[in-house]
């Protein structure tokens, strides 16, 4: 590492330029990771917080995709689901987007209609009471004990729950009897089934018997249209950024190694081993990545904390440390493109060319 540090100090201008480029790329990757996670939670947090092992939706017609927004659970399917082996509870949830009235102000909300005594129902919900998401409270002054109007019915707010959103709209939990009087119900028992399962549950047998499609809670997120589109697009952009960073870092260290061929030739001529030069080159790349990536990660962390009240960005260990580690690993992979010249440089040819 002695030669690596001395070389970086001697070419500190180029080193600072490269570290700055890595810092900017890392800043973008970390912020994009946090934004992807934040947008994902705004689309799915109401589902991921359910006390359920499986989510069952209606099997789509040929050529269509699974979707919670178009799913309808019939009474016959509900009865069959409750009699299947390994199913401890099968609770229908009616999901529909509407407007609720807070005071005299209408506000967009996603209704989650559940039976008050269902295993999946949040505590506090009753025949004349509702549970609202904290996302709704941010925009409207609502406290437990206040009243809201849902489709002309006045409900008392029994409780405010943290971070419950569906397709970027805050959730209001209401009695299923109220949801079934909305136009979205269309005579169905619900939109999805929340299953609590135990020993003996077999997803394939359940699907065959009920005509539904059951998925684990994590896998069911793909049936939320907004989540699938956003997560796929942002993940692709993040992957492209990481691939670009590998190419940029690889190109930089390749050029740097070409400029150092004379020095490498001298070192080989005086007896330096190739393994020593390889360790030195990788150490140089690691130092550059750690410094540049560290600066970019710190900047992203500070920026994320500053804007997370206005932007749906998540700043935690998974969205900060993991992208940083990935950038370092990918950067080292790109830097290995420069190692071929370290191995193949001929000291005699290089020294003769220098003369």
XYZ file of C-alpha atoms in Angstrom:
355
model
C 0.000 0.000 0.000
C 2.998 2.324 0.335
C 3.303 2.820 -3.410
C -0.465 3.151 -3.800
C -0.678 5.954 -1.244
C 2.378 7.747 -2.646
C 0.977 7.540 -6.170
C -2.420 8.832 -5.075
C -0.779 11.742 -3.310
C 1.407 12.567 -6.293
C -1.620 12.479 -8.663
C -4.008 13.948 -6.102
C -5.794 16.072 -8.717
C -6.820 13.033 -10.748
C -7.522 11.150 -7.539
C -9.849 13.916 -6.293
C -11.626 14.015 -9.657
C -12.242 10.271 -9.609
C -13.292 10.277 -5.943
C -15.733 13.089 -6.743
C -17.238 11.131 -9.626
C -17.637 8.063 -7.394
C -19.184 10.244 -4.669
C -21.791 11.603 -7.088
C -22.671 8.152 -8.416
C -22.918 6.788 -4.867
C -25.112 9.727 -3.871
C -27.477 8.909 -6.737
C -27.543 5.188 -5.959
C -28.182 5.655 -2.231
C -30.872 8.289 -2.766
C -32.526 6.182 -5.467
C -32.479 3.161 -3.149
C -34.112 5.185 -0.380
C -36.677 6.593 -2.809
C -37.485 3.127 -4.151
C -38.039 1.846 -0.623
C -40.100 4.889 0.325
C -42.359 4.696 -2.709
C -42.713 0.965 -2.189
C -43.890 1.465 1.375
C -46.398 4.067 0.268
C -47.876 1.470 -2.077
C -47.698 -1.601 0.131
C -47.431 -0.782 3.848
C -51.106 -1.564 4.490
C -50.567 -5.076 3.067
C -47.157 -5.763 4.643
C -48.547 -4.832 8.076
C -51.410 -7.354 7.875
C -51.456 -10.204 10.369
C -51.649 -12.778 7.589
C -49.459 -15.534 6.181
C -51.033 -15.676 2.727
C -53.029 -13.278 0.562
C -55.516 -14.825 -1.868
C -56.907 -12.974 -4.885
C -59.326 -13.888 -7.637
C -57.862 -15.923 -10.469
C -57.775 -13.617 -13.519
C -59.279 -14.415 -16.880
C -57.023 -15.757 -19.609
C -54.578 -13.106 -20.812
C -54.987 -10.911 -17.726
C -52.630 -10.489 -14.795
C -53.239 -10.935 -11.091
C -54.419 -7.666 -9.611
C -55.855 -6.655 -6.270
C -57.681 -3.774 -7.907
C -59.796 -6.072 -10.103
C -60.097 -9.034 -7.742
C -63.482 -9.933 -6.243
C -64.029 -12.677 -3.664
C -67.405 -14.404 -3.964
C -69.311 -15.918 -1.075
C -68.769 -19.436 -2.463
C -65.003 -18.921 -2.685
C -64.957 -17.580 0.875
C -66.791 -20.621 2.248
C -64.501 -23.038 0.399
C -61.407 -21.180 1.618
C -62.482 -21.476 5.254
C -62.860 -25.257 4.974
C -59.465 -25.963 3.431
C -56.827 -27.920 5.317
C -54.327 -25.775 7.184
C -56.421 -22.587 7.014
C -56.862 -21.240 10.543
C -58.583 -18.016 9.456
C -59.757 -16.575 6.148
C -60.807 -12.955 6.481
C -62.133 -11.010 3.476
C -60.855 -7.463 3.039
C -62.694 -5.055 0.783
C -60.389 -2.508 -0.839
C -61.596 0.560 -2.705
C -60.393 4.106 -3.305
C -62.798 6.882 -2.381
C -63.000 10.179 -0.515
C -63.710 10.655 3.163
C -64.836 13.894 4.728
C -62.712 15.256 7.555
C -64.653 18.110 9.091
C -65.863 19.757 5.929
C -62.846 18.866 3.814
C -62.866 15.872 1.446
C -59.700 13.773 1.436
C -58.649 10.845 -0.778
C -58.434 7.542 1.072
C -58.371 3.817 0.458
C -61.052 1.971 2.372
C -60.096 -1.368 3.903
C -63.346 -3.020 4.888
C -62.939 -5.776 7.497
C -65.141 -7.505 10.009
C -64.488 -5.955 13.447
C -63.913 -9.369 15.056
C -61.710 -10.727 12.249
C -58.192 -11.829 13.095
C -56.812 -9.374 10.543
C -58.773 -6.364 11.837
C -56.820 -3.643 13.670
C -57.746 -3.080 17.288
C -60.347 -0.368 17.791
C -62.472 -0.930 14.727
C -66.176 -1.442 15.418
C -69.612 -1.146 13.805
C -69.549 2.645 14.126
C -65.812 3.333 14.427
C -62.858 3.510 12.058
C -59.080 3.309 12.250
C -57.123 5.805 10.159
C -53.557 5.934 8.885
C -51.056 8.434 10.205
C -50.548 9.498 6.571
C -54.043 10.992 6.639
C -53.301 12.736 9.926
C -50.304 14.506 8.374
C -52.548 16.422 5.986
C -55.629 16.796 8.202
C -56.047 17.446 11.903
C -57.489 14.164 13.164
C -57.256 12.685 16.633
C -58.785 9.644 18.283
C -62.356 10.513 19.186
C -62.935 12.772 16.179
C -65.494 11.950 13.516
C -65.138 11.379 9.786
C -67.747 10.786 7.127
C -67.444 7.785 4.779
C -70.016 7.577 1.980
C -72.454 9.616 4.042
C -71.939 7.527 7.208
C -70.350 9.181 10.227
C -67.726 7.091 12.023
C -65.744 7.804 15.142
C -61.958 7.601 14.825
C -60.984 4.950 17.358
C -57.262 4.867 16.639
C -54.482 6.217 14.425
C -52.074 3.572 13.102
C -48.591 4.163 11.732
C -47.770 4.176 8.038
C -50.691 2.353 6.409
C -50.940 3.235 2.724
C -52.130 1.463 -0.400
C -51.144 2.688 -3.865
C -49.881 5.959 -2.353
C -53.204 6.693 -0.682
C -53.680 6.601 3.123
C -55.853 3.783 4.420
C -59.019 4.091 6.490
C -60.148 0.823 8.106
C -63.938 0.597 8.191
C -66.476 -2.156 8.992
C -66.964 -4.489 6.049
C -70.719 -3.979 6.303
C -70.132 -0.353 5.302
C -67.710 -1.252 2.498
C -70.227 -3.686 0.982
C -72.595 -0.762 0.356
C -70.027 0.964 -1.860
C -70.082 0.616 -5.627
C -66.719 -1.156 -5.589
C -68.144 -4.146 -3.740
C -70.397 -5.179 -6.658
C -72.042 -7.832 -4.499
C -68.752 -9.504 -3.507
C -67.564 -10.431 -0.033
C -64.286 -8.601 -0.442
C -61.364 -7.851 -2.701
C -58.772 -10.199 -1.193
C -58.618 -12.902 1.456
C -56.134 -12.636 4.306
C -55.222 -16.173 5.349
C -53.695 -17.330 8.597
C -52.318 -20.764 7.908
C -50.810 -23.613 9.864
C -49.581 -27.140 9.453
C -51.097 -28.944 6.489
C -51.660 -25.895 4.310
C -50.795 -26.484 0.672
C -51.056 -23.473 -1.632
C -51.592 -25.517 -4.792
C -54.410 -27.572 -3.280
C -55.991 -24.420 -1.854
C -55.902 -22.694 -5.248
C -57.398 -25.698 -7.037
C -60.238 -26.077 -4.538
C -61.205 -22.409 -4.268
C -60.429 -21.045 -7.723
C -58.320 -18.342 -6.102
C -54.582 -17.691 -6.251
C -52.775 -17.558 -2.914
C -49.403 -15.920 -2.448
C -47.192 -15.192 0.510
C -47.604 -11.699 1.875
C -44.318 -10.586 0.290
C -45.090 -12.160 -3.097
C -48.593 -10.672 -3.151
C -47.116 -7.174 -3.482
C -46.606 -7.852 -7.181
C -50.395 -7.781 -7.602
C -50.480 -4.092 -6.627
C -50.204 -2.282 -9.957
C -48.515 0.915 -8.744
C -45.891 -1.036 -6.801
C -44.960 -3.322 -9.698
C -44.528 -0.464 -12.184
C -42.602 1.864 -9.879
C -40.398 -0.746 -8.274
C -39.469 -2.278 -11.631
C -38.589 1.077 -13.202
C -36.568 2.378 -10.251
C -34.754 -0.929 -9.810
C -33.765 -0.880 -13.488
C -32.442 2.694 -13.183
C -30.482 1.760 -10.070
C -28.999 -1.259 -11.830
C -27.958 0.901 -14.785
C -26.277 3.377 -12.431
C -24.323 0.599 -10.761
C -23.293 -0.836 -14.144
C -22.198 2.634 -15.298
C -20.145 3.068 -12.127
C -18.316 -0.201 -12.831
C -17.502 0.950 -16.378
C -16.380 4.417 -15.245
C -14.160 3.051 -12.489
C -12.735 0.368 -14.763
C -11.947 2.921 -17.495
C -10.344 5.300 -15.019
C -8.012 2.721 -13.510
C -7.173 1.331 -16.948
C -6.024 4.773 -18.100
C -4.225 5.321 -14.818
C -2.380 2.005 -15.200
C -1.403 2.836 -18.801
C 0.116 6.106 -17.576
C 2.040 4.190 -14.905
C 3.442 1.502 -17.196
C 6.903 3.024 -17.051
C 6.851 3.021 -13.255
C 5.556 -0.540 -13.181
C 8.306 -1.589 -15.576
C 10.965 -0.073 -13.316
C 9.490 -1.810 -10.286
C 9.493 -5.147 -12.085
C 13.031 -4.569 -13.298
C 14.289 -4.065 -9.737
C 12.571 -7.230 -8.546
C 9.018 -6.296 -7.516
C 6.734 -9.288 -7.743
C 3.599 -9.193 -9.863
C 1.469 -10.215 -6.860
C 2.800 -7.210 -4.941
C 1.891 -4.862 -7.797
C -1.562 -6.433 -8.070
C -2.219 -5.940 -4.350
C -0.968 -2.375 -4.682
C -3.306 -1.636 -7.608
C -6.335 -3.147 -5.872
C -5.468 -1.284 -2.684
C -5.333 1.951 -4.648
C -8.767 1.243 -6.125
C -10.169 0.329 -2.698
C -8.922 3.567 -1.137
C -10.480 5.595 -3.942
C -13.789 3.765 -3.638
C -13.923 4.021 0.154
C -13.189 7.739 0.154
C -15.444 8.668 -2.782
C -18.204 6.262 -1.789
C -18.021 7.343 1.835
C -18.403 11.014 0.906
C -21.334 10.224 -1.397
C -23.020 8.041 1.230
C -22.625 10.681 3.944
C -24.057 13.331 1.616
C -26.992 11.069 0.720
C -27.647 10.347 4.398
C -27.714 14.049 5.265
C -29.848 14.914 2.241
C -32.280 12.096 2.963
C -32.754 13.242 6.556
C -33.335 16.800 5.336
C -36.027 15.945 2.768
C -37.737 12.841 4.135
C -40.613 14.921 5.474
C -41.397 16.161 1.954
C -40.163 13.222 -0.139
C -41.059 9.535 0.443
C -37.469 8.450 1.077
C -36.382 5.839 3.618
C -33.051 6.308 5.367
C -31.955 3.223 7.295
C -29.241 0.568 7.343
C -30.613 -1.255 4.305
C -30.911 1.830 2.114
C -27.578 3.431 3.080
C -24.979 0.832 4.040
C -26.021 -1.868 1.563
C -25.792 0.405 -1.542
C -22.422 1.709 -0.328
C -21.064 -1.816 0.081
C -22.458 -2.762 -3.327
C -20.773 0.248 -4.937
C -17.416 -0.709 -3.412
C -17.780 -4.320 -4.567
C -18.831 -3.357 -8.102
C -16.089 -0.724 -8.260
C -13.446 -3.298 -7.349
C -14.851 -5.577 -10.018
C -14.523 -2.782 -12.568
C -10.995 -1.999 -11.376
C -9.883 -5.558 -12.143
C -10.089 -4.616 -15.828
C -6.876 -2.676 -15.284
C -5.018 -5.598 -13.736
C -4.196 -7.260 -17.073
C -1.683 -4.533 -17.889
C -0.088 -4.922 -14.466
C 0.416 -8.628 -15.138
C 1.542 -8.377 -18.770
C 3.803 -5.324 -18.642
C 7.299 -6.230 -19.898
C 10.015 -4.374 -17.994
C 12.601 -4.699 -20.784
C 10.249 -3.462 -23.505
C 8.945 -0.654 -21.367
C 12.407 0.486 -20.351
C 13.643 0.332 -23.919
C 10.657 2.396 -25.036
C 11.388 4.925 -22.307
C 14.932 5.370 -23.684
